[in-house]
mmCIF file of C-alpha atoms in Angstrom:
data_model
loop_
_atom_site.group_PDB
_atom_site.id
_atom_site.type_symbol
_atom_site.label_atom_id
_atom_site.label_comp_id
_atom_site.label_asym_id
_atom_site.label_seq_id
_atom_site.Cartn_x
_atom_site.Cartn_y
_atom_site.Cartn_z
ATOM 1 C CA MET A 1 -19.055 43.563 -31.683
ATOM 2 C CA ASN A 2 -17.471 43.978 -28.264
ATOM 3 C CA GLY A 3 -19.630 41.102 -27.021
ATOM 4 C CA LEU A 4 -18.921 38.780 -29.721
ATOM 5 C CA ASN A 5 -15.296 39.453 -29.315
ATOM 6 C CA ARG A 6 -15.475 38.773 -25.497
ATOM 7 C CA LEU A 7 -17.430 35.564 -26.547
ATOM 8 C CA LEU A 8 -14.731 34.432 -28.860
ATOM 9 C CA VAL A 9 -11.989 35.115 -26.342
ATOM 10 C CA ARG A 10 -13.821 33.263 -23.753
ATOM 11 C CA ILE A 11 -14.312 30.084 -26.043
ATOM 12 C CA GLY A 12 -10.669 30.368 -27.050
ATOM 13 C CA LYS A 13 -9.413 30.279 -23.639
ATOM 14 C CA ALA A 14 -11.592 27.464 -22.495
ATOM 15 C CA VAL A 15 -10.569 25.226 -25.568
ATOM 16 C CA GLY A 16 -7.074 26.482 -25.190
ATOM 17 C CA GLY A 17 -7.179 25.131 -21.530
ATOM 18 C CA VAL A 18 -8.805 21.797 -22.432
ATOM 19 C CA VAL A 19 -6.288 21.232 -25.267
ATOM 20 C CA GLY A 20 -3.322 22.286 -22.783
ATOM 21 C CA ALA A 21 -4.546 19.999 -20.305
ATOM 22 C CA LEU A 22 -4.651 16.990 -22.754
ATOM 23 C CA TYR A 23 -1.332 17.762 -24.158
ATOM 24 C CA GLN A 24 0.248 18.099 -20.753
ATOM 25 C CA ALA A 25 -1.584 14.858 -19.608
ATOM 26 C CA GLY A 26 -0.040 12.927 -22.831
ATOM 27 C CA ARG A 27 3.379 14.400 -21.906
ATOM 28 C CA ASP A 28 2.941 12.947 -18.318
ATOM 29 C CA SER A 29 1.871 9.680 -19.392
ATOM 30 C CA VAL A 30 4.660 9.211 -22.005
ATOM 31 C CA ASP A 31 7.030 10.234 -19.398
ATOM 32 C CA THR A 32 5.507 7.745 -16.681
ATOM 33 C CA VAL A 33 5.779 4.884 -19.189
ATOM 34 C CA ILE A 34 9.496 5.722 -19.756
ATOM 35 C CA ARG A 35 10.482 6.344 -16.536
ATOM 36 C CA ASN A 36 8.622 3.817 -14.631
ATOM 37 C CA ILE A 37 6.867 1.309 -16.805
ATOM 38 C CA LEU A 38 9.348 0.362 -19.287
ATOM 39 C CA PRO A 39 12.341 -0.103 -17.007
ATOM 40 C CA PHE A 40 10.118 -2.481 -14.868
ATOM 41 C CA MET A 41 8.843 -4.266 -17.981
ATOM 42 C CA ALA A 42 12.447 -4.969 -18.851
ATOM 43 C CA PHE A 43 13.323 -6.355 -15.512
ATOM 44 C CA ILE A 44 10.157 -8.572 -15.290
ATOM 45 C CA ALA A 45 10.834 -9.817 -18.870
ATOM 46 C CA LEU A 46 14.254 -10.789 -17.686
ATOM 47 C CA ILE A 47 13.110 -12.569 -14.797
ATOM 48 C CA ILE A 48 10.396 -14.587 -16.994
ATOM 49 C CA GLY A 49 12.906 -15.488 -19.422
ATOM 50 C CA ILE A 50 15.279 -16.857 -16.750
ATOM 51 C CA ILE A 51 12.528 -18.700 -14.813
ATOM 52 C CA THR A 52 10.925 -20.251 -17.919
ATOM 53 C CA LYS A 53 14.268 -21.316 -19.454
ATOM 54 C CA THR A 54 16.061 -22.703 -16.562
ATOM 55 C CA GLY A 55 14.568 -25.260 -14.108
ATOM 56 C CA VAL A 56 13.413 -22.606 -11.810
ATOM 57 C CA GLY A 57 9.823 -22.680 -13.191
ATOM 58 C CA ASP A 58 9.631 -26.277 -12.741
ATOM 59 C CA PHE A 59 10.936 -26.126 -9.088
ATOM 60 C CA ILE A 60 8.395 -23.224 -8.612
ATOM 61 C CA ALA A 61 5.595 -25.145 -10.234
ATOM 62 C CA ARG A 62 6.316 -28.295 -7.867
ATOM 63 C CA HIS A 63 6.658 -26.459 -4.781
ATOM 64 C CA LEU A 64 4.991 -23.009 -4.692
ATOM 65 C CA ALA A 65 2.182 -23.720 -7.047
ATOM 66 C CA PRO A 66 0.347 -26.251 -5.233
ATOM 67 C CA LEU A 67 0.415 -23.713 -2.226
ATOM 68 C CA ALA A 68 -0.872 -20.975 -4.097
ATOM 69 C CA GLY A 69 -3.611 -23.111 -5.805
ATOM 70 C CA THR A 70 -5.484 -23.719 -2.527
ATOM 71 C CA LEU A 71 -6.966 -21.349 -0.018
ATOM 72 C CA PRO A 72 -5.011 -22.782 2.960
ATOM 73 C CA GLY A 73 -2.105 -22.367 0.933
ATOM 74 C CA LEU A 74 -2.729 -18.722 0.229
ATOM 75 C CA LEU A 75 -3.415 -18.032 3.766
ATOM 76 C CA VAL A 76 -0.049 -19.368 4.517
ATOM 77 C CA ILE A 77 1.482 -17.078 2.057
ATOM 78 C CA SER A 78 -0.482 -14.180 3.448
ATOM 79 C CA ILE A 79 0.301 -14.800 7.007
ATOM 80 C CA VAL A 80 4.100 -15.042 6.389
ATOM 81 C CA CYS A 81 4.086 -11.781 4.405
ATOM 82 C CA ALA A 82 2.175 -9.999 7.161
ATOM 83 C CA ILE A 83 4.543 -10.978 10.023
ATOM 84 C CA PRO A 84 5.330 -7.623 11.569
ATOM 85 C CA VAL A 85 9.018 -8.087 11.372
ATOM 86 C CA LEU A 86 9.146 -9.287 7.774
ATOM 87 C CA SER A 87 6.451 -6.893 6.332
ATOM 88 C CA PRO A 88 8.449 -3.881 6.389
ATOM 89 C CA LEU A 89 11.524 -5.667 4.730
ATOM 90 C CA LEU A 90 9.121 -7.154 1.982
ATOM 91 C CA GLY A 91 7.577 -3.886 1.512
ATOM 92 C CA PRO A 92 10.098 -1.424 -0.554
ATOM 93 C CA GLY A 93 8.872 -0.442 -3.857
ATOM 94 C CA ALA A 94 6.401 -3.509 -3.919
ATOM 95 C CA VAL A 95 9.363 -5.397 -5.549
ATOM 96 C CA ILE A 96 8.855 -8.674 -3.884
ATOM 97 C CA ALA A 97 5.007 -8.545 -4.432
ATOM 98 C CA GLN A 98 5.595 -7.867 -8.159
ATOM 99 C CA ILE A 99 8.273 -10.565 -8.734
ATOM 100 C CA VAL A 100 5.902 -13.168 -6.815
ATOM 101 C CA GLY A 101 3.026 -11.989 -8.660
ATOM 102 C CA THR A 102 4.933 -12.465 -11.965
ATOM 103 C CA LEU A 103 5.940 -16.074 -10.686
ATOM 104 C CA LEU A 104 2.358 -16.901 -10.054
ATOM 105 C CA GLY A 105 1.338 -15.316 -13.194
ATOM 106 C CA VAL A 106 3.702 -17.689 -15.179
ATOM 107 C CA GLN A 107 2.410 -20.670 -13.249
ATOM 108 C CA ILE A 108 -1.349 -19.711 -14.043
ATOM 109 C CA GLY A 109 -0.438 -19.162 -17.656
ATOM 110 C CA ALA A 110 1.101 -22.750 -17.585
ATOM 111 C CA GLY A 111 -2.028 -24.125 -16.214
ATOM 112 C CA ALA A 112 -0.393 -25.111 -12.783
ATOM 113 C CA ILE A 113 -2.546 -22.825 -10.955
ATOM 114 C CA PRO A 114 -6.362 -22.511 -11.822
ATOM 115 C CA PRO A 115 -7.120 -19.057 -13.031
ATOM 116 C CA GLN A 116 -9.875 -18.370 -10.419
ATOM 117 C CA TYR A 117 -7.085 -18.237 -7.755
ATOM 118 C CA ALA A 118 -5.771 -15.095 -9.398
ATOM 119 C CA LEU A 119 -7.950 -12.894 -7.343
ATOM 120 C CA PRO A 120 -7.266 -14.290 -3.906
ATOM 121 C CA ALA A 121 -3.644 -14.622 -4.757
ATOM 122 C CA LEU A 122 -3.590 -10.957 -5.633
ATOM 123 C CA PHE A 123 -4.284 -10.299 -2.039
ATOM 124 C CA ALA A 124 -2.125 -13.175 -0.590
ATOM 125 C CA ILE A 125 0.995 -11.772 -1.996
ATOM 126 C CA ASN A 126 0.434 -8.324 -0.830
ATOM 127 C CA PRO A 127 -0.494 -7.993 2.862
ATOM 128 C CA GLN A 128 2.937 -6.104 3.379
ATOM 129 C CA VAL A 129 2.036 -3.287 1.121
ATOM 130 C CA GLY A 130 3.119 0.072 2.436
ATOM 131 C CA CYS A 131 4.452 -1.563 5.684
ATOM 132 C CA ASP A 132 7.893 0.060 4.813
ATOM 133 C CA PHE A 133 6.578 3.459 4.235
ATOM 134 C CA ILE A 134 4.230 3.954 7.343
ATOM 135 C CA PRO A 135 6.341 6.722 8.904
ATOM 136 C CA VAL A 136 6.737 8.619 5.740
ATOM 137 C CA GLY A 137 3.023 8.187 4.741
ATOM 138 C CA LEU A 138 2.012 9.489 8.334
ATOM 139 C CA ALA A 139 4.366 12.413 7.976
ATOM 140 C CA LEU A 140 2.685 13.337 4.569
ATOM 141 C CA GLY A 141 -0.470 13.347 6.669
ATOM 142 C CA GLU A 142 0.959 15.822 8.974
ATOM 143 C CA ALA A 143 1.127 13.411 11.907
ATOM 144 C CA GLU A 144 2.655 14.133 15.196
ATOM 145 C CA PRO A 145 5.763 11.935 16.170
ATOM 146 C CA GLU A 146 3.643 10.380 18.854
ATOM 147 C CA THR A 147 1.131 9.228 16.324
ATOM 148 C CA VAL A 148 3.954 7.724 14.274
ATOM 149 C CA GLU A 149 5.163 5.728 17.512
ATOM 150 C CA VAL A 150 1.800 4.305 18.012
ATOM 151 C CA GLY A 151 0.753 4.146 14.309
ATOM 152 C CA VAL A 152 3.564 1.977 12.972
ATOM 153 C CA PRO A 153 2.962 -1.079 15.347
ATOM 154 C CA ALA A 154 -0.740 -0.498 14.870
ATOM 155 C CA VAL A 155 -0.637 -0.605 11.126
ATOM 156 C CA LEU A 156 1.772 -3.726 11.508
ATOM 157 C CA PHE A 157 -0.303 -5.728 13.872
ATOM 158 C CA SER A 158 -3.597 -4.827 12.005
ATOM 159 C CA ARG A 159 -2.278 -6.578 8.890
ATOM 160 C CA MET A 160 -1.841 -9.850 10.732
ATOM 161 C CA ILE A 161 -5.620 -9.635 11.074
ATOM 162 C CA THR A 162 -6.625 -7.989 7.719
ATOM 163 C CA GLY A 163 -4.105 -9.655 5.476
ATOM 164 C CA PRO A 164 -5.528 -13.358 5.902
ATOM 165 C CA ALA A 165 -9.003 -11.870 6.111
ATOM 166 C CA ALA A 166 -8.521 -10.120 2.644
ATOM 167 C CA VAL A 167 -7.463 -13.363 1.229
ATOM 168 C CA VAL A 168 -10.752 -15.069 2.479
ATOM 169 C CA ILE A 169 -12.871 -12.167 1.120
ATOM 170 C CA ALA A 170 -11.098 -12.361 -2.112
ATOM 171 C CA TRP A 171 -11.581 -15.917 -2.198
ATOM 172 C CA LEU A 172 -15.257 -15.741 -1.672
ATOM 173 C CA ALA A 173 -15.598 -13.092 -4.327
ATOM 174 C CA SER A 174 -13.733 -15.257 -6.936
ATOM 175 C CA PHE A 175 -16.754 -17.733 -7.041
ATOM 176 C CA GLY A 176 -17.810 -17.874 -10.702
ATOM 177 C CA LEU A 177 -14.809 -16.119 -12.223
ATOM 178 C CA TYR A 178 -13.815 -17.915 -15.057
ATOM 179 C CA ALA A 179 -16.280 -20.654 -14.470
ATOM 180 C CA GLY A 180 -16.885 -23.264 -17.164
ATOM 181 C CA LYS A 181 -13.943 -21.710 -19.468
ATOM 182 C CA MET K 1 34.709 -29.318 -26.079
ATOM 183 C CA ASN K 2 33.572 -26.799 -28.616
ATOM 184 C CA GLU K 3 30.180 -28.487 -28.931
ATOM 185 C CA THR K 4 29.544 -28.283 -25.187
ATOM 186 C CA LEU K 5 30.518 -24.616 -25.199
ATOM 187 C CA GLY K 6 28.244 -23.925 -28.186
ATOM 188 C CA ARG K 7 25.457 -25.470 -26.499
ATOM 189 C CA TRP K 8 25.966 -23.572 -23.435
ATOM 190 C CA ALA K 9 26.230 -20.373 -25.217
ATOM 191 C CA GLU K 10 23.176 -21.142 -27.003
ATOM 192 C CA ASN K 11 21.240 -21.841 -23.648
ATOM 193 C CA PHE K 12 22.615 -18.700 -22.266
ATOM 194 C CA ILE K 13 21.530 -16.544 -25.107
ATOM 195 C CA GLY K 14 18.149 -18.459 -24.934
ATOM 196 C CA LEU K 15 17.431 -17.042 -21.509
ATOM 197 C CA PHE K 16 17.449 -13.448 -22.884
ATOM 198 C CA ALA K 17 15.685 -14.285 -26.122
ATOM 199 C CA ALA K 18 12.632 -15.695 -24.050
ATOM 200 C CA GLY K 19 12.951 -12.456 -22.095
ATOM 201 C CA GLY K 20 13.059 -10.373 -25.220
ATOM 202 C CA GLN K 21 9.908 -12.297 -26.519
ATOM 203 C CA THR K 22 8.159 -11.371 -23.099
ATOM 204 C CA PHE K 23 9.197 -7.958 -23.481
ATOM 205 C CA VAL K 24 7.988 -7.284 -26.851
ATOM 206 C CA GLY K 25 4.641 -9.045 -25.899
ATOM 207 C CA LEU K 26 4.310 -6.706 -22.902
ATOM 208 C CA VAL K 27 5.294 -3.608 -24.859
ATOM 209 C CA THR K 28 2.948 -4.272 -27.812
ATOM 210 C CA GLY K 29 0.245 -5.599 -25.650
ATOM 211 C CA ILE K 30 0.020 -3.207 -22.908
ATOM 212 C CA ILE K 31 1.906 -0.002 -23.639
ATOM 213 C CA PRO K 32 -0.230 1.378 -26.153
ATOM 214 C CA LEU K 33 -3.516 1.139 -24.392
ATOM 215 C CA LEU K 34 -1.795 2.111 -21.032
ATOM 216 C CA ILE K 35 -0.424 5.511 -22.605
ATOM 217 C CA VAL K 36 -3.990 6.442 -23.972
ATOM 218 C CA LEU K 37 -5.582 5.461 -20.752
ATOM 219 C CA LEU K 38 -3.101 7.489 -18.638
ATOM 220 C CA THR K 39 -3.510 10.527 -20.938
ATOM 221 C CA ALA K 40 -7.201 10.344 -20.745
ATOM 222 C CA VAL K 41 -7.185 10.008 -16.713
ATOM 223 C CA ASN K 42 -4.418 12.548 -16.243
ATOM 224 C CA ALA K 43 -6.564 15.197 -18.409
ATOM 225 C CA LEU K 44 -9.413 14.165 -16.306
ATOM 226 C CA ILE K 45 -7.652 14.760 -13.147
ATOM 227 C CA ARG K 46 -6.292 18.209 -14.413
ATOM 228 C CA LEU K 47 -9.777 19.379 -15.559
ATOM 229 C CA ILE K 48 -11.435 18.294 -12.215
ATOM 230 C CA GLY K 49 -8.801 19.611 -10.022
ATOM 231 C CA VAL K 50 -7.483 17.788 -7.057
ATOM 232 C CA GLU K 51 -8.651 20.239 -4.541
ATOM 233 C CA ARG K 52 -12.280 19.127 -4.902
ATOM 234 C CA ILE K 53 -11.624 16.231 -2.594
ATOM 235 C CA ASP K 54 -10.540 18.598 0.344
ATOM 236 C CA ARG K 55 -14.177 18.807 1.315
ATOM 237 C CA ILE K 56 -14.436 15.060 1.813
ATOM 238 C CA GLY K 57 -11.454 15.172 3.875
ATOM 239 C CA GLU K 58 -12.792 17.827 6.217
ATOM 240 C CA ILE K 59 -16.349 15.798 6.641
ATOM 241 C CA ALA K 60 -14.328 12.624 7.048
ATOM 242 C CA GLY K 61 -12.615 13.616 10.436
ATOM 243 C CA ARG K 62 -16.071 13.751 12.301
ATOM 244 C CA PRO K 63 -16.770 11.207 14.975
ATOM 245 C CA GLY K 64 -19.709 8.790 14.838
ATOM 246 C CA LEU K 65 -20.364 5.542 13.255
ATOM 247 C CA ARG K 66 -21.823 6.924 10.018
ATOM 248 C CA TYR K 67 -18.458 8.776 9.175
ATOM 249 C CA TYR K 68 -16.733 5.364 9.012
ATOM 250 C CA PRO K 69 -17.502 4.787 5.362
ATOM 251 C CA ILE K 70 -16.606 8.213 4.397
ATOM 252 C CA ARG K 71 -13.301 8.090 6.176
ATOM 253 C CA TYR K 72 -12.056 4.644 4.948
ATOM 254 C CA LEU K 73 -13.778 4.510 1.712
ATOM 255 C CA LEU K 74 -15.212 7.625 0.274
ATOM 256 C CA LEU K 75 -11.990 9.675 1.146
ATOM 257 C CA PRO K 76 -9.088 7.171 0.412
ATOM 258 C CA ALA K 77 -10.534 5.578 -2.808
ATOM 259 C CA PRO K 78 -10.830 9.073 -4.623
ATOM 260 C CA ALA K 79 -7.561 10.338 -2.935
ATOM 261 C CA VAL K 80 -5.779 7.391 -4.499
ATOM 262 C CA PHE K 81 -7.450 7.963 -7.996
ATOM 263 C CA LEU K 82 -6.970 11.834 -8.151
ATOM 264 C CA LEU K 83 -3.656 12.227 -6.175
ATOM 265 C CA THR K 84 -2.214 8.871 -6.629
ATOM 266 C CA ASN K 85 0.430 7.172 -4.760
ATOM 267 C CA PRO K 86 2.227 8.638 -2.612
ATOM 268 C CA MET K 87 0.405 11.962 -2.394
ATOM 269 C CA ALA K 88 -2.954 10.395 -1.566
ATOM 270 C CA TYR K 89 -1.552 10.015 2.080
ATOM 271 C CA THR K 90 -1.641 13.705 2.368
ATOM 272 C CA MET K 91 -5.323 13.673 2.954
ATOM 273 C CA GLY K 92 -4.712 12.372 6.436
ATOM 274 C CA ARG K 93 -4.041 15.779 7.571
ATOM 275 C CA PHE K 94 -7.675 16.398 7.738
ATOM 276 C CA LEU K 95 -8.146 13.644 10.422
ATOM 277 C CA PRO K 96 -7.614 13.642 14.138
ATOM 278 C CA GLU K 97 -4.254 12.211 15.050
ATOM 279 C CA SER K 98 -5.654 8.897 16.337
ATOM 280 C CA ARG K 99 -7.347 8.331 12.947
ATOM 281 C CA LYS K 100 -4.357 8.914 10.811
ATOM 282 C CA PRO K 101 -2.788 5.610 10.937
ATOM 283 C CA ALA K 102 -6.099 3.903 10.031
ATOM 284 C CA TYR K 103 -6.343 6.290 7.192
ATOM 285 C CA TYR K 104 -2.882 5.656 5.867
ATOM 286 C CA ASP K 105 -3.571 1.810 6.103
ATOM 287 C CA SER K 106 -6.768 2.149 4.184
ATOM 288 C CA ALA K 107 -5.271 4.330 1.423
ATOM 289 C CA VAL K 108 -2.123 2.475 0.962
ATOM 290 C CA SER K 109 -4.071 -0.676 0.635
ATOM 291 C CA PHE K 110 -5.934 0.805 -2.465
ATOM 292 C CA VAL K 111 -2.698 1.586 -4.437
ATOM 293 C CA HIS K 112 -2.764 -1.840 -5.852
ATOM 294 C CA PRO K 113 -6.447 -2.947 -6.248
ATOM 295 C CA ILE K 114 -7.111 0.240 -8.173
ATOM 296 C CA LEU K 115 -4.255 -0.810 -10.893
ATOM 297 C CA GLY K 116 -6.415 -3.157 -12.908
ATOM 298 C CA LEU K 117 -8.791 -0.290 -14.001
ATOM 299 C CA PHE K 118 -6.746 2.902 -13.463
ATOM 300 C CA PRO K 119 -3.167 2.081 -13.835
ATOM 301 C CA HIS K 120 -2.137 5.860 -13.516
ATOM 302 C CA ALA K 121 -2.478 5.709 -9.704
ATOM 303 C CA ASN K 122 0.538 3.702 -9.047
ATOM 304 C CA PRO K 123 2.341 2.791 -12.537
ATOM 305 C CA ALA K 124 5.651 1.980 -10.887
ATOM 306 C CA GLU K 125 4.122 -0.893 -9.024
ATOM 307 C CA LEU K 126 1.924 -1.971 -11.958
ATOM 308 C CA PHE K 127 3.171 -5.638 -11.997
ATOM 309 C CA VAL K 128 1.579 -6.487 -8.589
ATOM 310 C CA TYR K 129 -1.486 -6.895 -10.736
ATOM 311 C CA LEU K 130 -0.096 -7.158 -14.209
ATOM 312 C CA GLY K 131 2.129 -10.173 -13.192
ATOM 313 C CA ILE K 132 -0.882 -12.295 -12.415
ATOM 314 C CA ALA K 133 -3.069 -10.718 -14.925
ATOM 315 C CA THR K 134 -0.663 -11.572 -17.624
ATOM 316 C CA GLY K 135 -0.753 -15.256 -16.878
ATOM 317 C CA VAL K 136 -4.508 -15.147 -16.989
ATOM 318 C CA GLN K 137 -4.335 -13.375 -20.424
ATOM 319 C CA LYS K 138 -2.032 -16.269 -21.726
ATOM 320 C CA LEU K 139 -4.658 -18.839 -20.980
ATOM 321 C CA GLY K 140 -6.829 -16.770 -23.382
ATOM 322 C CA LEU K 141 -9.188 -15.464 -20.793
ATOM 323 C CA PRO K 142 -10.337 -11.932 -20.501
ATOM 324 C CA ILE K 143 -8.850 -9.958 -17.598
ATOM 325 C CA GLY K 144 -11.549 -7.544 -17.341
ATOM 326 C CA ASP K 145 -13.507 -9.417 -14.867
ATOM 327 C CA LEU K 146 -10.320 -9.993 -12.745
ATOM 328 C CA ALA K 147 -9.801 -6.142 -12.873
ATOM 329 C CA VAL K 148 -13.322 -5.325 -11.626
ATOM 330 C CA ARG K 149 -13.357 -7.851 -8.949
ATOM 331 C CA TYR K 150 -9.805 -6.743 -7.743
ATOM 332 C CA PHE K 151 -11.347 -3.178 -7.550
ATOM 333 C CA TYR K 152 -14.302 -3.892 -5.572
ATOM 334 C CA VAL K 153 -12.851 -6.434 -3.147
ATOM 335 C CA GLY K 154 -10.077 -3.674 -2.667
ATOM 336 C CA LEU K 155 -12.823 -1.332 -1.615
ATOM 337 C CA ILE K 156 -14.195 -3.850 1.042
ATOM 338 C CA VAL K 157 -10.639 -4.578 2.105
ATOM 339 C CA ILE K 158 -9.508 -0.959 2.716
ATOM 340 C CA PHE K 159 -12.595 -0.345 4.677
ATOM 341 C CA MET K 160 -12.014 -3.260 6.800
ATOM 342 C CA ARG K 161 -8.339 -2.275 7.351
ATOM 343 C CA GLY K 162 -9.545 1.305 8.117
ATOM 344 C CA VAL K 163 -11.909 -0.021 10.986
ATOM 345 C CA VAL K 164 -9.578 -2.760 12.232
ATOM 346 C CA THR K 165 -6.515 -0.434 12.423
ATOM 347 C CA GLU K 166 -8.584 2.290 14.181
ATOM 348 C CA ILE K 167 -9.438 -0.051 16.812
ATOM 349 C CA ILE K 168 -5.951 -1.258 17.347
ATOM 350 C CA THR K 169 -4.614 2.084 17.198
ATOM 351 C CA ASN K 170 -7.143 3.267 20.096
ATOM 352 C CA ILE K 171 -6.240 0.139 22.114
ATOM 353 C CA MET K 172 -2.432 1.000 21.941
ATOM 354 C CA LEU K 173 -3.005 4.667 22.698
ATOM 355 C CA GLY K 174 -5.056 3.771 25.750
ATOM 356 C CA ARG K 175 -2.553 1.256 26.893
ATOM 357 C CA LYS K 176 0.312 3.696 26.369
ATOM 358 C CA ALA K 177 -1.737 6.440 28.404
ATOM 359 C CA ALA K 178 -2.307 3.871 31.286
ATOM 360 C CA GLY K 179 1.486 3.219 31.139
ATOM 361 C CA ARG K 180 2.207 6.803 31.695
ATOM 362 C CA GLU K 181 -0.011 6.968 34.638
ATOM 363 C CA GLU K 182 1.750 4.066 36.366
ATOM 364 C CA THR K 183 5.316 5.607 35.593
ATOM 365 C CA ASP K 184 3.996 8.840 37.147
ATOM 366 C CA GLU K 185 3.130 6.777 40.393
ATOM 367 C CA GLN K 186 6.760 5.230 40.308
ATOM 368 C CA LEU K 187 8.260 8.576 39.783
ATOM 369 C CA LEU K 188 6.367 9.982 42.649
ATOM 370 C CA ALA K 189 7.590 7.131 44.802
ATOM 371 C CA GLU K 190 11.236 7.660 43.616
ATOM 372 C CA MET K 191 11.255 11.352 44.579
ATOM 373 C CA HIS K 192 9.732 10.781 47.945
ATOM 374 C CA PRO K 193 11.285 7.478 49.330
ATOM 375 C CA THR K 194 9.527 7.845 52.572
ATOM 376 C CA LEU K 195 5.948 7.450 50.843
ATOM 377 C CA SER K 196 6.686 4.048 49.706
ATOM 378 C CA GLU K 197 8.426 1.265 51.081
ATOM 379 C CA HIS K 198 9.737 -0.097 47.751
ATOM 380 C CA GLY K 199 10.985 3.491 46.866
ATOM 381 C CA GLY K 200 14.689 3.567 46.002
ATOM 382 C CA ALA K 201 15.137 -0.138 46.970
ATOM 383 C CA HIS K 202 16.117 -1.441 43.394
ATOM 384 C CA ARG K 203 17.161 1.483 41.405
ATOM 385 C CA PRO K 204 20.021 1.011 39.006
ATOM 386 C CA HIS K 205 21.987 4.066 39.869
ATOM 387 C CA ASP K 206 21.603 4.248 43.585
ATOM 388 C CA SER K 207 24.266 6.785 44.137
ATOM 389 C CA GLY K 208 22.498 8.285 47.148
ATOM 390 C CA HIS K 209 22.716 11.957 45.961
ATOM 391 C CA VAL K 210 18.977 12.877 45.650
ATOM 392 C CA ALA K 211 19.878 16.053 43.677
ATOM 393 C CA ASP K 212 21.946 14.078 41.328
ATOM 394 C CA GLU K 213 18.943 11.641 40.702
ATOM 395 C CA ILE K 214 16.492 14.336 39.894
ATOM 396 C CA ALA K 215 18.907 15.885 37.656
ATOM 397 C CA ASP K 216 19.363 12.417 35.817
ATOM 398 C CA ARG K 217 15.923 11.821 35.614
ATOM 399 C CA PRO K 218 14.783 13.501 32.487
ATOM 400 C CA ALA K 219 17.716 12.060 30.559
ATOM 401 C CA GLY K 220 16.745 8.508 31.491
ATOM 402 C CA ARG K 221 13.028 8.757 30.257
ATOM 403 C CA PRO K 222 12.341 8.679 26.419
ATOM 404 C CA ALA K 223 12.278 12.385 25.086
ATOM 405 C CA GLY K 224 9.217 14.256 24.714
ATOM 406 C CA ARG K 225 6.964 12.289 26.996
ATOM 407 C CA PRO K 226 5.436 15.162 29.375
ATOM 408 C CA ALA K 227 4.668 17.232 26.254
ATOM 409 C CA ASP K 228 2.708 14.820 24.238
ATOM 410 C CA ARG K 229 0.659 13.370 27.257
ATOM 411 C CA PRO K 230 -2.575 15.663 27.130
ATOM 412 C CA ALA K 231 -2.592 15.012 23.287
ATOM 413 C CA ASN K 232 -2.702 11.174 23.634
ATOM 414 C CA ARG K 233 -5.264 11.192 26.537
ATOM 415 C CA GLU K 234 -7.550 13.102 24.132
ATOM 416 C CA GLY K 235 -6.942 10.667 21.480
ATOM 417 C CA ALA K 236 -7.859 7.733 23.357
#
């Protein structure tokens, strides 16, 4: 009888643990949606509304879309975003990348940019990722101040090489994406 | 007059009506799936326990060519998945100082490519991916293919970033160490003007008082240099 009791208690505890984890996970995800995702959706929806209803969308379609619809154009965008002085300014919160991504998304949806360029474009708009956050990120990794002193320029210079290289890799990987559709 | 104003007002409201439509589309199209997916992944992370990847971190710091893929692929990808942005960068603590910038570069470059498949890792920056993906969706095309390719190209890119940044960091550390040796020689020459014919000739604060100069010198150099010298030599 005692053995059975212990078994029941153990099962109960295990199930309780799983249910508790799931419940807490649900609470976390709703919290994330309300705090992080919905506000940004509202912001993005406003921007999309403005660019589609005013002439800004047409302006972008004429000037930016041809650039984003070719490999050399995407390389130009990635090189500009990777310039070591600009990249830390473009980085914070990935707000610039999110806005430019949305603008390009609108153009893809409108047919001004072929859909297979979505993949290289994702890398072209984002070589500055985390460039604003290097000292904090290194501090989270318990780096010494001397490492930060070298690490910040090292990452920034590295992006000048890896930014455009990532676009080329993504471009190669985009062959066959949405082909014949 | 009234007509113009009316049309103007209509256009003005039209901006927000279009925005509102987009908003509803995003909320009904993305949020339900996102909440369920976030819940599943969050639960999974809780059940696995984030401390499991600590072991990978300990292995990843070892020198040698075969540890490169562990350091810049096998460590950052699960770290971003399990610890999410920004706690994934704390895994850098297992690595030697000279590898920390490269690990950071590698990990931070994965916080967006992972979004197509696992949006829980960086929900605040979801629209880097979703902005473009929504456009593809509008054409009636499936975005699954895009999400998968974004993920694996991301893996290739973070590995490349890790390796390139490690090389650049080592070059810079080496140059810095070499630069310090030079300054040491200059310093010696300044302290003993008789040993060098250039010594003391074009110093900015040529007061003539040797004692003053020696007292000034530590303040004139960037702080903390003598202390960190051995650490950096080792790193290079």
